[in-house]
CSV table of C-alpha atoms and ligand atoms in Angstrom, one decimal:
chain,number,residue,atom,x,y,z
A,1,UNK,CA,104.8,98.1,111.1
A,2,UNK,CA,101.9,98.0,109.6
A,3,UNK,CA,100.6,97.1,106.0
A,4,UNK,CA,97.3,99.6,105.5
A,5,UNK,CA,95.3,98.0,102.5
A,6,UNK,CA,92.5,99.8,101.4
A,7,UNK,CA,90.1,98.1,99.8
A,8,UNK,CA,91.2,94.4,101.6
A,9,UNK,CA,87.8,94.2,101.2
A,10,UNK,CA,87.5,93.7,98.1
A,11,UNK,CA,87.5,90.9,95.3
A,12,UNK,CA,92.2,91.5,94.6
A,13,UNK,CA,92.2,92.9,97.7
A,14,UNK,CA,91.3,90.4,100.2
A,15,UNK,CA,93.3,88.1,97.9
A,16,UNK,CA,96.3,90.5,98.9
A,17,UNK,CA,95.6,90.3,102.1
A,18,UNK,CA,95.1,86.9,102.3
A,19,UNK,CA,98.4,86.3,100.8
A,20,UNK,CA,99.8,89.0,102.9
A,21,UNK,CA,99.4,87.5,106.4
A,22,UNK,CA,100.0,84.1,105.0
A,23,UNK,CA,103.5,85.1,104.9
A,24,UNK,CA,103.7,87.1,108.0
A,25,UNK,CA,103.3,90.4,107.5
A,26,UNK,CA,101.0,92.5,110.2
A,27,UNK,CA,98.4,93.7,108.3
A,28,UNK,CA,95.5,96.5,108.2
A,29,UNK,CA,92.3,97.0,106.5
A,30,UNK,CA,90.2,99.5,105.1
A,31,UNK,CA,87.3,99.6,103.2
A,32,UNK,CA,84.0,101.2,103.5
A,33,UNK,CA,82.4,98.3,102.4
A,34,UNK,CA,80.2,99.7,99.5
A,35,UNK,CA,81.2,97.3,96.8
A,36,UNK,CA,83.0,94.6,99.6
A,37,UNK,CA,82.5,92.5,101.7
A,38,UNK,CA,83.5,92.3,105.8
A,39,UNK,CA,83.5,88.5,105.9
A,40,UNK,CA,86.6,88.2,102.7
A,41,UNK,CA,88.5,90.2,105.1
A,42,UNK,CA,91.1,87.9,107.5
A,43,UNK,CA,89.9,87.1,110.7
A,44,UNK,CA,94.4,88.2,111.1
A,45,UNK,CA,94.2,91.6,109.8
A,46,UNK,CA,92.6,94.8,111.9
A,47,UNK,CA,90.1,96.7,110.8
A,48,UNK,CA,88.4,99.8,109.9
A,49,UNK,CA,85.6,100.5,108.2
A,50,UNK,CA,85.4,104.3,106.8
A,51,UNK,CA,86.4,106.0,103.5
A,52,UNK,CA,90.2,106.8,101.4
A,53,UNK,CA,88.8,110.4,101.6
A,54,UNK,CA,87.4,110.8,104.3
A,55,UNK,CA,90.7,112.7,105.8
A,56,UNK,CA,89.9,112.7,109.0
A,57,UNK,CA,89.0,109.2,109.2
A,58,UNK,CA,91.8,108.2,107.4
A,59,UNK,CA,93.7,110.4,109.6
A,60,UNK,CA,92.8,108.6,112.6
A,61,UNK,CA,93.7,105.1,110.8
A,62,UNK,CA,97.1,106.6,110.4
A,63,UNK,CA,97.6,107.8,114.0
A,64,UNK,CA,96.5,104.4,114.8
A,65,UNK,CA,98.8,102.2,112.4
A,66,UNK,CA,101.6,102.8,112.4
A,67,UNK,CA,102.4,102.5,108.4
A,68,UNK,CA,105.6,101.0,106.9
A,69,UNK,CA,103.2,101.2,103.5
A,70,UNK,CA,99.6,101.5,101.2
A,71,UNK,CA,98.9,98.7,98.9
A,72,UNK,CA,95.5,100.5,97.8
A,73,UNK,CA,92.7,98.9,95.6
A,74,UNK,CA,89.6,101.0,96.6
A,75,UNK,CA,88.8,102.1,93.9
A,76,UNK,CA,85.2,101.7,90.9
A,77,UNK,CA,86.2,99.8,88.1
A,78,UNK,CA,83.9,99.0,85.9
A,79,UNK,CA,83.8,100.2,82.7
A,80,UNK,CA,80.1,100.8,81.1
A,81,UNK,CA,79.1,102.5,84.3
A,82,UNK,CA,82.5,104.8,84.1
A,83,UNK,CA,80.7,105.3,80.6
A,84,UNK,CA,78.1,106.7,81.9
A,85,UNK,CA,79.2,108.6,85.2
A,86,UNK,CA,82.5,109.8,84.6
A,87,UNK,CA,82.4,112.1,87.2
A,88,UNK,CA,82.0,109.2,89.7
A,89,UNK,CA,84.9,107.6,88.8
A,90,UNK,CA,87.0,110.9,88.7
A,91,UNK,CA,85.4,112.0,91.9
A,92,UNK,CA,86.1,108.8,92.9
A,93,UNK,CA,89.1,107.2,92.0
A,94,UNK,CA,91.6,110.1,91.1
A,95,UNK,CA,90.1,112.9,94.2
A,96,UNK,CA,90.2,110.6,96.7
A,97,UNK,CA,93.7,109.7,95.0
A,98,UNK,CA,94.7,113.4,96.1
A,99,UNK,CA,92.7,113.4,99.8
A,100,UNK,CA,95.0,109.7,100.4
A,101,UNK,CA,99.1,111.2,99.4
A,102,UNK,CA,98.3,114.0,101.4
A,103,UNK,CA,97.1,111.9,104.1
A,104,UNK,CA,100.5,110.3,103.9
A,105,UNK,CA,102.4,113.0,103.0
A,106,UNK,CA,101.8,114.3,106.5
A,107,UNK,CA,102.1,110.8,108.5
A,108,UNK,CA,105.6,110.9,106.6
A,109,UNK,CA,104.5,107.7,105.1
A,110,UNK,CA,106.4,107.3,101.4
A,111,UNK,CA,105.8,103.8,100.2
A,112,UNK,CA,102.6,103.2,98.0
A,113,UNK,CA,101.2,99.6,95.4
A,114,UNK,CA,98.9,101.2,93.0
A,115,UNK,CA,96.4,99.8,91.4
A,116,UNK,CA,96.4,101.0,87.7
A,117,UNK,CA,95.4,98.7,84.7
A,118,UNK,CA,96.0,98.1,81.1
A,119,UNK,CA,92.7,100.1,80.3
A,120,UNK,CA,95.5,103.1,81.0
A,121,UNK,CA,96.4,101.9,77.3
A,122,UNK,CA,92.9,102.6,75.3
A,123,UNK,CA,93.1,100.9,72.0
A,124,UNK,CA,96.8,99.7,72.0
A,125,UNK,CA,99.2,100.3,68.7
A,126,UNK,CA,100.9,96.7,69.2
A,127,UNK,CA,100.1,93.5,71.3
A,128,UNK,CA,102.1,92.6,73.6
A,129,UNK,CA,101.9,95.9,75.2
A,130,UNK,CA,104.9,97.0,77.0
A,131,UNK,CA,104.9,99.4,80.1
A,132,UNK,CA,107.0,102.4,78.0
A,133,UNK,CA,103.8,102.5,75.4
A,134,UNK,CA,101.4,105.4,74.8
A,135,UNK,CA,98.5,105.3,77.6
A,136,UNK,CA,95.0,107.2,75.8
A,137,UNK,CA,92.7,105.4,77.8
A,138,UNK,CA,89.0,104.9,76.0
A,139,UNK,CA,87.3,104.9,78.7
A,140,UNK,CA,87.1,107.2,81.6
A,141,UNK,CA,87.9,104.5,84.3
A,142,UNK,CA,91.0,104.6,82.8
A,143,UNK,CA,91.7,107.6,82.4
A,144,UNK,CA,90.9,108.1,86.0
A,145,UNK,CA,93.4,105.5,87.0
A,146,UNK,CA,96.3,107.4,84.5
A,147,UNK,CA,95.8,110.5,86.1
A,148,UNK,CA,96.0,108.5,89.1
A,149,UNK,CA,99.8,107.9,88.0
A,150,UNK,CA,100.6,110.5,86.8
A,151,UNK,CA,99.4,112.7,90.3
A,152,UNK,CA,101.6,109.7,92.4
A,153,UNK,CA,104.2,110.3,89.7
A,154,UNK,CA,104.6,114.1,91.1
A,155,UNK,CA,103.9,113.4,94.6
A,156,UNK,CA,107.2,111.7,94.2
A,157,UNK,CA,109.2,114.1,92.9
A,158,UNK,CA,107.7,116.7,95.3
A,159,UNK,CA,107.8,114.9,98.9
A,160,UNK,CA,109.8,112.1,98.1
A,161,UNK,CA,106.4,109.2,98.1
A,162,UNK,CA,107.9,105.8,96.2
A,163,UNK,CA,105.2,104.3,94.7
A,164,UNK,CA,104.9,101.6,92.3
A,165,UNK,CA,101.8,101.1,89.4
A,166,UNK,CA,100.1,97.7,88.9
A,167,UNK,CA,98.6,97.6,85.2
A,168,UNK,CA,96.7,94.8,85.8
A,169,UNK,CA,95.2,92.9,82.9
A,170,UNK,CA,92.6,90.4,83.3
A,171,UNK,CA,92.4,89.0,86.8
A,172,UNK,CA,89.5,86.1,87.3
A,173,UNK,CA,89.4,82.9,90.2
A,174,UNK,CA,89.5,82.4,93.2
A,175,UNK,CA,91.5,81.0,96.7
A,176,UNK,CA,92.4,77.4,95.7
A,177,UNK,CA,90.1,76.0,98.6
A,178,UNK,CA,87.5,78.4,97.6
A,179,UNK,CA,87.1,80.5,100.7
A,180,UNK,CA,87.4,83.3,98.7
A,181,UNK,CA,86.1,84.6,95.8
A,182,UNK,CA,84.7,87.6,93.9
A,183,UNK,CA,81.6,88.6,94.5
A,184,UNK,CA,80.4,92.3,93.0
A,185,UNK,CA,76.7,93.8,92.8
A,186,UNK,CA,76.0,93.1,90.3
A,187,UNK,CA,78.8,91.2,88.3
A,188,UNK,CA,80.2,92.6,84.8
A,189,UNK,CA,83.1,90.1,84.4
A,190,UNK,CA,83.1,87.6,82.2
A,191,UNK,CA,84.0,84.9,83.9
A,192,UNK,CA,81.8,85.4,86.9
A,193,UNK,CA,79.3,85.6,84.2
A,194,UNK,CA,79.8,82.8,82.2
A,195,UNK,CA,79.6,80.4,85.8
A,196,UNK,CA,76.9,82.1,87.2
A,197,UNK,CA,75.0,80.6,83.6
A,198,UNK,CA,77.0,77.0,83.9
A,199,UNK,CA,74.9,77.7,87.9
A,200,UNK,CA,71.6,77.7,85.6
A,201,UNK,CA,71.4,81.7,87.8
A,202,UNK,CA,71.4,83.1,84.3
A,203,UNK,CA,70.0,81.9,81.2
A,204,UNK,CA,72.6,82.8,79.2
A,205,UNK,CA,75.7,84.7,78.5
A,206,UNK,CA,75.5,87.8,75.7
A,207,UNK,CA,79.3,88.3,73.7
A,208,UNK,CA,79.7,92.1,73.3
A,209,UNK,CA,80.6,92.0,69.5
A,210,UNK,CA,81.6,89.5,67.0
A,211,UNK,CA,82.8,92.2,64.5
A,212,UNK,CA,86.3,93.1,66.0
A,213,UNK,CA,89.5,92.2,64.1
A,214,UNK,CA,90.2,89.1,66.1
A,215,UNK,CA,91.3,85.8,65.2
A,216,UNK,CA,87.8,84.4,65.7
A,217,UNK,CA,85.7,88.3,65.8
A,218,UNK,CA,85.3,88.2,69.7
A,219,UNK,CA,87.4,90.3,71.8
A,220,UNK,CA,90.8,89.3,73.2
A,221,UNK,CA,91.6,89.9,76.6
A,222,UNK,CA,94.9,88.3,78.9
A,223,UNK,CA,93.8,86.4,82.4
A,224,UNK,CA,96.0,86.1,85.5
A,225,UNK,CA,94.7,84.5,88.7
A,226,UNK,CA,94.2,86.9,91.2
A,227,UNK,CA,96.4,84.8,93.7
A,228,UNK,CA,99.5,85.5,91.7
A,229,UNK,CA,98.2,88.7,91.0
A,230,UNK,CA,98.2,89.6,95.0
A,231,UNK,CA,101.6,88.0,95.0
A,232,UNK,CA,102.9,90.6,92.6
A,233,UNK,CA,101.4,93.4,95.1
A,234,UNK,CA,103.9,91.8,98.0
A,235,UNK,CA,106.4,91.6,95.7
A,236,UNK,CA,106.0,94.9,94.9
A,237,UNK,CA,106.1,96.5,98.0
A,238,UNK,CA,109.5,94.3,98.7
A,239,UNK,CA,110.9,96.2,95.8
A,240,UNK,CA,109.7,99.7,97.1
A,241,UNK,CA,111.3,98.4,100.7
A,242,UNK,CA,114.9,98.2,99.2
A,243,UNK,CA,115.2,101.5,98.3
A,244,UNK,CA,114.5,100.9,94.2
A,245,UNK,CA,112.8,103.7,92.2
A,246,UNK,CA,109.1,104.4,91.4
A,247,UNK,CA,108.1,102.3,88.6
A,248,UNK,CA,105.1,100.7,86.9
A,249,UNK,CA,104.6,96.8,85.7
A,250,UNK,CA,102.2,95.2,83.3
A,251,UNK,CA,100.7,91.9,85.1
A,252,UNK,CA,99.5,89.7,83.0
A,253,UNK,CA,100.2,86.4,81.1
A,254,UNK,CA,101.5,87.3,77.7
A,255,UNK,CA,98.6,85.6,76.0
A,256,UNK,CA,95.4,86.1,74.6
A,257,UNK,CA,92.1,84.7,75.2
A,258,UNK,CA,89.3,85.7,73.1
A,259,UNK,CA,85.5,86.0,74.7
A,260,UNK,CA,84.7,82.2,72.5
A,261,UNK,CA,87.6,81.0,73.8
A,262,UNK,CA,86.6,81.6,77.0
A,263,UNK,CA,83.2,80.3,77.3
A,264,UNK,CA,84.9,77.0,75.5
A,265,UNK,CA,87.2,76.8,78.6
A,266,UNK,CA,84.0,77.0,80.9
A,267,UNK,CA,82.0,74.9,79.4
A,268,UNK,CA,84.9,71.8,79.3
A,269,UNK,CA,86.2,73.0,82.8
A,270,UNK,CA,82.2,72.9,84.2
A,271,UNK,CA,80.9,70.2,81.8
A,272,UNK,CA,77.3,72.6,81.3
A,273,UNK,CA,76.1,73.7,78.6
A,274,UNK,CA,76.3,77.1,78.9
A,275,UNK,CA,74.3,78.7,76.5
A,276,UNK,CA,75.5,82.6,74.9
A,277,UNK,CA,74.3,84.8,72.0
A,278,UNK,CA,76.0,87.1,70.3
A,279,UNK,CA,75.3,91.0,71.0
A,280,UNK,CA,76.4,94.3,70.0
A,281,UNK,CA,79.7,95.6,71.2
A,282,UNK,CA,80.3,96.9,74.5
A,283,UNK,CA,80.9,100.9,75.2
A,284,UNK,CA,84.7,101.8,75.7
A,285,UNK,CA,85.9,97.9,75.2
A,286,UNK,CA,89.7,97.9,73.0
A,287,UNK,CA,90.0,95.0,70.6
A,288,UNK,CA,93.1,93.1,72.3
A,289,UNK,CA,94.7,93.4,75.2
A,290,UNK,CA,97.6,91.7,76.0
A,291,UNK,CA,100.5,92.3,78.7
A,292,UNK,CA,104.4,91.9,78.1
A,293,UNK,CA,104.8,90.9,81.4
A,294,UNK,CA,108.5,90.2,81.3
A,295,UNK,CA,109.3,93.8,83.0
A,296,UNK,CA,107.8,92.3,85.9
A,297,UNK,CA,109.4,89.0,85.9
A,298,UNK,CA,112.9,89.6,85.7
A,299,UNK,CA,112.7,92.7,88.3
A,300,UNK,CA,109.8,92.2,90.8
A,301,UNK,CA,110.8,88.4,90.3
A,302,UNK,CA,106.9,88.0,90.0
A,303,UNK,CA,106.6,84.3,89.1
A,304,UNK,CA,103.2,83.0,88.3
A,305,UNK,CA,101.5,79.6,89.2
A,306,UNK,CA,98.8,79.9,86.6
A,307,UNK,CA,99.3,79.7,83.7
A,308,UNK,CA,96.4,78.0,81.9
A,309,UNK,CA,93.0,79.3,82.4
A,310,UNK,CA,91.5,76.6,82.4
A,311,UNK,CA,92.9,76.6,85.9
A,312,UNK,CA,91.9,79.7,86.7
A,313,UNK,CA,88.1,79.1,86.0
A,314,UNK,CA,88.3,75.9,87.9
A,315,UNK,CA,89.3,77.7,91.2
A,316,UNK,CA,86.1,80.4,90.8
A,317,UNK,CA,84.3,77.4,89.6
A,318,UNK,CA,85.0,76.4,93.1
A,319,UNK,CA,84.3,79.2,94.6
A,320,UNK,CA,81.1,79.4,92.8
A,321,UNK,CA,80.2,76.5,93.9
A,322,UNK,CA,80.0,76.1,98.1
A,323,UNK,CA,79.3,80.4,97.8
A,324,UNK,CA,76.3,80.2,95.0
A,325,UNK,CA,74.9,83.7,96.5
A,326,UNK,CA,79.0,84.8,97.2
A,327,UNK,CA,79.4,86.0,100.4
A,328,UNK,CA,75.5,86.6,101.0
A,329,UNK,CA,75.9,89.6,103.1
A,330,UNK,CA,74.5,92.0,101.3
A,331,UNK,CA,78.0,93.9,100.9
A,332,UNK,CA,78.2,95.8,97.2
A,333,UNK,CA,74.7,97.0,97.3
A,334,UNK,CA,74.0,98.5,94.4
B,401,UDP,N1,82.3,90.3,78.0
B,401,UDP,C1,81.4,89.6,77.6
B,401,UDP,N2,79.7,89.4,78.0
B,401,UDP,C2,79.9,89.8,79.6
B,401,UDP,C3,80.5,90.2,80.2
B,401,UDP,C4,82.3,90.8,79.6
B,401,UDP,O1,81.2,89.7,76.3
B,401,UDP,O2,78.5,89.3,80.0
B,401,UDP,C5,82.9,90.7,77.5
B,401,UDP,C6,84.0,92.0,77.4
B,401,UDP,O3,83.1,92.7,76.7
B,401,UDP,C7,85.0,92.2,77.1
B,401,UDP,C8,85.4,90.7,78.0
B,401,UDP,O4,84.7,89.8,78.1
B,401,UDP,O5,85.5,92.1,76.2
B,401,UDP,C9,86.3,91.3,79.6
B,401,UDP,O6,85.5,91.9,80.6
B,401,UDP,P1,85.3,92.0,82.0
B,401,UDP,O7,84.1,93.1,81.7
B,401,UDP,O8,85.2,90.8,82.1
B,401,UDP,O9,86.8,92.7,81.7
B,401,UDP,P2,87.6,94.4,81.1
B,401,UDP,O10,88.5,93.7,79.6
B,401,UDP,O11,86.4,95.2,80.7
B,401,UDP,O12,88.4,94.7,82.5
């Protein structure tokens, strides 16, 4: 039986496919290659190019594959873009989930591991954020993912489709050998942008806001290595295979780093000056997001290997140096 990875050509998806193959799973990937890269997908996975919301196409995939469980990464995930174009997010992410669950129900597939996000919490009332804390998103991206969690909940109640929602905090880094990594067009995430400045591709980093109520005024985020995140999906799948109930887990390191601290860490790792300027706040950004992730550790047995942001940045830098133009495949054309 196969594990079907939706969005398996994307950043986190491709690392998860790679880890699944390393662990001996039979893997099939669906990706529309709008933001993903064909070259990021491990050769041992079967690849289907198409859209998760295309019911006919997905029907054919489920006909061909004997799917044991689905891992669903296929979504848009850029906070500022979601503020400008919320319907794009509700259509692709939220409506796409409805279509997916319909096909899963039709083919009697009962397990799904889902990429949720810290953005479902919005501006937290307390730090670290627990899974039971209120979910009040401050941007349409988070809202689209929260709606997806709720749709999965009611599909569990009605059809018995069990889910694990993994609420990611900030993911960074790359496979240690630098063979796969992060390649977004346009790039909006902090670590790859810092490394583009280090590589001389951008003149300077803009730090979005230095008047937040944090230790140095810049946003604080909780960084997890992409391979540790990938491993959490496999543990979540195993958790469902054991017959456990649907649940949600935070995936973070439980340690917060400010944007300025990330810049300093990157300067140290790369040995480059990395010029930076202060800029206006970015719409939709909560001030601090730090996870309580003990539930994933105790229930799923998650044991992240990277506990130091410098080590995380180092792997991203290895990828950047060996792939200065990313996959160079014109993937992620927008
Ligand atoms: N950020 C920044 N400059 C950039 C890109 C990001 O200051 O060029 C900040 C952003 O405002 C946030 C943090 O870096 O405080 C992490 O943003 P990112 O987009 O990487 O992830 P998010 O927290 O939105 O998931």
